[in-house]
Short mmCIF file of C-alpha atoms in Angstrom, two decimals:
data_model
loop_
_atom_site.label_atom_id
_atom_site.label_comp_id
_atom_site.label_asym_id
_atom_site.label_seq_id
_atom_site.Cartn_x
_atom_site.Cartn_y
_atom_site.Cartn_z
CA MET A 881 0.00 0.00 0.00
CA LEU A 882 1.34 3.45 -0.89
CA PRO A 883 2.20 5.70 2.07
CA TRP A 884 -0.42 8.30 1.22
CA ARG A 885 -3.10 5.65 1.24
CA ARG A 886 -2.15 4.85 4.84
CA LEU A 887 -2.63 8.53 5.65
CA LEU A 888 -6.15 8.63 4.21
CA GLY A 889 -7.50 6.15 6.74
CA PRO A 890 -6.87 8.25 9.85
CA LEU A 891 -7.54 11.45 7.93
CA ALA A 892 -11.02 10.36 6.90
CA ALA A 893 -11.71 8.83 10.30
CA LEU A 894 -10.72 11.88 12.32
CA MET A 895 -11.56 14.52 9.78
CA LEU A 896 -13.60 17.36 10.92
CA ALA A 897 -16.77 17.53 12.70
CA GLY A 898 -18.57 14.88 14.56
CA ALA A 899 -16.50 11.79 13.94
CA ALA A 900 -16.52 8.83 16.32
CA LEU A 901 -20.03 9.35 17.62
CA THR A 902 -20.77 7.77 20.99
CA PRO A 903 -24.13 6.17 20.07
CA THR A 904 -24.06 3.39 17.50
CA ALA A 905 -24.95 4.12 13.90
CA ALA A 906 -27.91 1.78 14.08
CA GLN A 907 -29.51 4.09 16.60
CA ALA A 908 -30.03 6.65 13.85
CA ALA A 909 -32.72 4.41 12.44
CA THR A 910 -34.26 3.29 15.71
CA ALA A 911 -33.77 5.97 18.37
CA PRO A 912 -36.88 8.12 18.73
CA SER A 913 -36.39 11.86 18.43
CA SER A 914 -38.62 12.20 21.48
CA GLY A 915 -39.96 15.70 21.81
CA TRP A 916 -38.19 17.14 18.80
CA ASN A 917 -39.00 17.21 15.09
CA ASP A 918 -42.59 17.71 16.23
CA TYR A 919 -44.19 19.71 13.44
CA THR A 920 -47.19 20.49 15.60
CA CYS A 921 -44.99 22.44 18.03
CA LYS A 922 -45.77 26.16 18.18
CA PRO A 923 -43.16 28.53 19.61
CA SER A 924 -44.13 30.20 22.88
CA ALA A 925 -43.87 33.84 23.86
CA ALA A 926 -40.86 32.90 25.99
CA HIS A 927 -39.15 31.10 23.10
CA PRO A 928 -40.62 32.59 19.92
CA ARG A 929 -38.21 31.02 17.44
CA PRO A 930 -37.76 27.33 16.57
CA VAL A 931 -34.24 25.95 16.95
CA VAL A 932 -32.75 24.03 14.03
CA LEU A 933 -29.90 21.66 14.95
CA VAL A 934 -27.24 21.03 12.30
CA HIS A 935 -25.09 17.92 12.82
CA GLY A 936 -21.39 17.57 12.10
CA THR A 937 -19.46 15.54 9.55
CA LEU A 938 -20.15 11.81 9.87
CA GLY A 939 -23.11 12.66 12.08
CA ASN A 940 -26.85 12.58 11.48
CA SER A 941 -30.01 14.25 12.67
CA VAL A 942 -30.53 11.88 15.61
CA ASP A 943 -27.20 10.65 16.95
CA ASN A 944 -25.58 14.07 17.14
CA TRP A 945 -28.44 15.45 19.27
CA LEU A 946 -29.49 12.64 21.62
CA ALA A 947 -28.49 14.81 24.59
CA PHE A 948 -28.84 18.40 23.42
CA ALA A 949 -32.24 18.18 21.69
CA PRO A 950 -34.03 16.91 24.85
CA TYR A 951 -32.10 19.53 26.85
CA LEU A 952 -33.71 22.24 24.70
CA VAL A 953 -37.16 20.63 24.59
CA HIS A 954 -37.18 20.43 28.39
CA ARG A 955 -36.63 24.18 28.42
CA GLY A 956 -39.63 24.86 26.21
CA TYR A 957 -38.09 25.22 22.75
CA CYS A 958 -39.50 23.84 19.50
CA VAL A 959 -36.56 21.83 18.19
CA PHE A 960 -35.88 20.38 14.75
CA SER A 961 -32.90 18.58 13.18
CA LEU A 962 -32.06 17.67 9.61
CA ASP A 963 -29.84 15.28 7.70
CA TYR A 964 -27.63 16.82 5.03
CA GLY A 965 -24.61 16.04 2.88
CA GLN A 966 -25.59 12.43 2.18
CA LEU A 967 -23.50 10.34 -0.21
CA PRO A 968 -25.08 7.54 -2.28
CA GLY A 969 -24.78 4.20 -0.56
CA VAL A 970 -23.55 5.68 2.73
CA PRO A 971 -26.26 5.41 5.42
CA PHE A 972 -26.19 7.15 8.81
CA PHE A 973 -22.88 8.98 8.29
CA HIS A 974 -23.67 12.27 6.59
CA GLY A 975 -22.10 15.67 6.02
CA LEU A 976 -19.73 14.26 3.39
CA GLY A 977 -21.22 15.89 0.28
CA PRO A 978 -20.25 19.28 -1.19
CA ILE A 979 -20.91 21.92 1.44
CA GLU A 980 -22.54 24.36 -0.99
CA LYS A 981 -25.14 21.68 -1.75
CA SER A 982 -25.57 20.97 1.97
CA ALA A 983 -26.30 24.65 2.56
CA GLY A 984 -29.08 24.38 0.00
CA GLN A 985 -30.56 21.49 1.96
CA LEU A 986 -30.48 23.63 5.10
CA ASP A 987 -32.21 26.43 3.21
CA ALA A 988 -35.09 24.15 2.26
CA PHE A 989 -35.33 22.69 5.76
CA VAL A 990 -35.51 26.08 7.48
CA ASP A 991 -38.30 27.10 5.09
CA GLU A 992 -40.16 23.92 6.04
CA VAL A 993 -39.74 24.59 9.78
CA LEU A 994 -40.85 28.22 9.50
CA ALA A 995 -43.91 27.24 7.48
CA ALA A 996 -44.89 24.59 10.04
CA THR A 997 -44.34 26.73 13.13
CA GLY A 998 -45.52 30.07 11.76
CA ALA A 999 -42.37 31.75 13.07
CA ALA A 1000 -40.73 34.60 11.17
CA LYS A 1001 -37.20 33.48 11.98
CA ALA A 1002 -35.31 30.48 13.35
CA ASP A 1003 -32.20 30.05 15.46
CA LEU A 1004 -29.48 27.62 14.35
CA VAL A 1005 -27.16 25.54 16.53
CA GLY A 1006 -24.54 23.43 14.79
CA HIS A 1007 -21.70 21.13 15.78
CA SER A 1008 -18.41 21.37 13.86
CA GLN A 1009 -19.24 21.47 10.12
CA GLY A 1010 -22.80 22.13 11.27
CA GLY A 1011 -21.65 25.36 12.91
CA MET A 1012 -19.78 26.53 9.82
CA MET A 1013 -21.91 25.34 6.88
CA PRO A 1014 -24.88 27.58 7.82
CA ARG A 1015 -22.70 30.62 7.22
CA TRP A 1016 -22.85 29.83 3.47
CA TYR A 1017 -26.63 29.74 3.75
CA LEU A 1018 -26.63 33.07 5.61
CA LYS A 1019 -24.19 34.75 3.24
CA PHE A 1020 -25.16 33.47 -0.20
CA LEU A 1021 -28.66 31.91 -0.02
CA GLY A 1022 -30.68 34.60 1.73
CA GLY A 1023 -30.63 32.90 5.10
CA ALA A 1024 -29.91 36.13 6.98
CA ASP A 1025 -33.53 37.16 6.43
CA LYS A 1026 -34.75 33.96 8.12
CA VAL A 1027 -32.24 33.47 10.95
CA ASN A 1028 -31.82 35.38 14.19
CA ALA A 1029 -28.78 33.63 15.68
CA LEU A 1030 -26.14 31.05 14.78
CA VAL A 1031 -24.46 29.14 17.61
CA GLY A 1032 -21.49 26.98 16.68
CA LEU A 1033 -20.14 24.21 18.93
CA ALA A 1034 -16.51 23.75 17.83
CA PRO A 1035 -17.23 25.02 14.30
CA ASP A 1036 -14.49 24.84 11.67
CA ASN A 1037 -15.06 28.38 10.48
CA HIS A 1038 -11.60 28.75 8.99
CA GLY A 1039 -10.95 25.09 8.30
CA THR A 1040 -8.60 22.75 10.06
CA THR A 1041 -5.02 21.57 9.80
CA LEU A 1042 -5.98 18.40 11.70
CA LEU A 1043 -2.98 18.83 14.03
CA GLY A 1044 -0.85 19.58 10.98
CA LEU A 1045 -1.70 16.41 9.02
CA THR A 1046 -3.38 18.29 6.19
CA ARG A 1047 -0.13 20.11 5.48
CA LEU A 1048 1.36 16.76 4.47
CA LEU A 1049 -1.15 16.14 1.68
CA PRO A 1050 0.85 17.89 -1.08
CA TYR A 1051 3.67 15.41 -0.44
CA PHE A 1052 1.46 12.46 -1.37
CA PRO A 1053 0.52 12.70 -5.05
CA GLY A 1054 -3.15 12.10 -5.72
CA ALA A 1055 -4.24 12.28 -2.07
CA GLU A 1056 -6.04 15.61 -2.32
CA ASP A 1057 -7.76 14.62 -5.56
CA LEU A 1058 -8.93 11.35 -4.02
CA ILE A 1059 -10.40 13.11 -0.96
CA SER A 1060 -12.10 15.73 -3.15
CA ALA A 1061 -13.65 13.11 -5.40
CA ALA A 1062 -14.73 10.63 -2.72
CA THR A 1063 -15.71 12.97 0.12
CA PRO A 1064 -15.94 16.56 -1.11
CA GLY A 1065 -17.37 17.70 2.22
CA LEU A 1066 -14.06 16.77 3.86
CA ALA A 1067 -11.96 18.51 1.23
CA ASP A 1068 -14.02 21.68 1.61
CA GLN A 1069 -13.07 21.84 5.31
CA ILE A 1070 -9.30 21.72 4.92
CA ALA A 1071 -7.76 25.07 5.83
CA GLY A 1072 -7.13 27.08 2.68
CA SER A 1073 -9.70 25.26 0.52
CA ALA A 1074 -11.41 27.15 -2.29
CA PHE A 1075 -14.72 26.78 -0.46
CA LEU A 1076 -13.45 28.36 2.75
CA THR A 1077 -11.62 31.10 0.88
CA ARG A 1078 -14.86 32.19 -0.74
CA LEU A 1079 -16.89 31.77 2.45
CA ASN A 1080 -14.61 34.03 4.47
CA GLU A 1081 -13.64 36.66 1.93
CA GLY A 1082 -15.24 40.02 2.61
CA GLY A 1083 -15.80 39.25 6.30
CA ASP A 1084 -16.95 36.45 8.56
CA THR A 1085 -20.46 37.71 9.31
CA VAL A 1086 -23.54 39.21 7.71
CA PRO A 1087 -25.71 41.96 9.20
CA GLY A 1088 -28.77 41.07 11.24
CA VAL A 1089 -27.52 37.76 12.66
CA THR A 1090 -25.83 37.25 16.03
CA TYR A 1091 -23.02 34.70 16.17
CA THR A 1092 -21.73 32.68 19.11
CA VAL A 1093 -18.76 30.32 18.86
CA ILE A 1094 -18.25 27.87 21.74
CA SER A 1095 -14.86 26.15 21.62
CA THR A 1096 -12.63 23.89 23.70
CA ARG A 1097 -8.88 24.16 24.14
CA TYR A 1098 -8.72 20.36 23.89
CA ASP A 1099 -10.11 20.18 20.36
CA GLN A 1100 -8.06 17.65 18.41
CA VAL A 1101 -10.04 17.84 15.15
CA VAL A 1102 -10.56 21.52 14.32
CA THR A 1103 -7.08 22.85 14.91
CA PRO A 1104 -5.81 25.26 15.95
CA TYR A 1105 -8.90 25.76 18.08
CA ARG A 1106 -8.77 29.56 17.74
CA SER A 1107 -9.35 29.15 14.00
CA GLN A 1108 -12.95 28.48 15.01
CA PHE A 1109 -13.42 32.07 16.16
CA LEU A 1110 -15.27 34.66 14.10
CA ASP A 1111 -14.58 38.34 13.75
CA GLY A 1112 -17.21 40.99 13.19
CA PRO A 1113 -20.25 42.74 14.64
CA GLY A 1114 -22.57 40.63 16.77
CA VAL A 1115 -19.94 37.96 17.51
CA ARG A 1116 -19.11 36.32 20.84
CA ASN A 1117 -16.30 33.77 21.01
CA VAL A 1118 -16.28 31.57 24.13
CA VAL A 1119 -13.87 28.89 25.39
CA VAL A 1120 -15.55 26.44 27.75
CA GLN A 1121 -12.47 26.22 29.97
CA ASP A 1122 -12.82 29.95 30.65
CA LEU A 1123 -16.28 29.17 32.03
CA CYS A 1124 -15.30 25.99 33.87
CA PRO A 1125 -11.60 25.08 34.13
CA LEU A 1126 -12.58 21.50 34.95
CA ASP A 1127 -14.27 20.97 31.58
CA LEU A 1128 -12.15 18.42 29.68
CA SER A 1129 -14.41 18.10 26.63
CA GLU A 1130 -12.73 17.65 23.28
CA HIS A 1131 -14.19 18.03 19.80
CA VAL A 1132 -16.78 15.28 19.92
CA ALA A 1133 -17.85 15.67 23.55
CA ILE A 1134 -18.51 19.40 23.29
CA GLY A 1135 -21.33 18.60 20.88
CA LEU A 1136 -22.59 15.31 22.26
CA THR A 1137 -22.43 15.58 26.06
CA ASP A 1138 -21.04 18.88 27.37
CA ARG A 1139 -23.64 20.60 29.55
CA ILE A 1140 -21.31 23.57 30.08
CA ALA A 1141 -21.44 24.19 26.33
CA TYR A 1142 -25.19 23.51 26.30
CA HIS A 1143 -25.83 26.06 29.04
CA GLU A 1144 -23.85 28.69 27.17
CA ALA A 1145 -25.67 27.85 23.93
CA VAL A 1146 -29.01 28.47 25.66
CA ASN A 1147 -27.65 31.80 26.90
CA ALA A 1148 -26.93 32.68 23.26
CA LEU A 1149 -30.45 31.67 22.22
CA ASP A 1150 -32.06 33.74 24.98
CA PRO A 1151 -29.58 36.46 25.98
CA ALA A 1152 -32.26 38.50 27.76
CA HIS A 1153 -32.47 35.75 30.38
CA ALA A 1154 -28.86 34.55 30.33
CA GLU A 1155 -27.43 33.14 33.53
CA PRO A 1156 -23.68 32.84 34.22
CA THR A 1157 -22.23 29.56 33.01
CA THR A 1158 -20.05 27.87 35.64
CA CYS A 1159 -18.97 24.34 36.54
CA ALA A 1160 -22.25 24.07 38.45
CA SER A 1161 -24.13 24.38 35.14
CA VAL A 1162 -23.67 20.64 34.62
CA LEU A 1163 -26.38 20.17 37.25
CA GLY A 1164 -28.86 22.49 35.59
#
């Protein structure tokens, strides 16, 4: 086997957003989305906007949100999640298709949610690719007129070096072309990609949307972790260890289990009633 082919195994396995999910893949087909994706749900005066959850790479609409969706439902939100970026013949593990096309799927899904709930705007919360991909929707597909806030849990807003591994790709002829052809959603997330260059040129944000980035210093997938941060009006960048030094969450855990991150995400969704996030927030 050629050396670069050995590199592709760990690269694809670790790459970006939502890999190595804790629940089994089979649960995507069988686990009930109890309390969320309820199209009869009507937003309340306290929480007037539905929340759309956007999974990460290799995730799906159920597995990525088995903890956070019920957390939001329990607090009175109407919650919805979508699958996007599917590849033919690849069940359960999504977010691998071209990100521009995935943003179009998000566009259609938000329209569906707004029509069902009667709300004028939605809020978006995404993990990893799911925190970055919506920015294409906001910037190029008219999403800014339909979205109030975007909250990213470890989003790869400026791509990733994957602890420097992606810098080795030019030394392995054909590796980049193979990744682009087989899993374009991965190639789009490599720092310096054409997709990310276009996404970020002219500024990180668009008017009318508030942005919150929630990161962890222990992120081993979207690296360096500060590349997740956004710059511009209406932006707040947060590191969970600044809220709770005992939080050891890495890239996957911050989306799947981290109640410190969840508490801060709810603060971003409802800033008028925000409460300080501390280590004690895990009990909330």
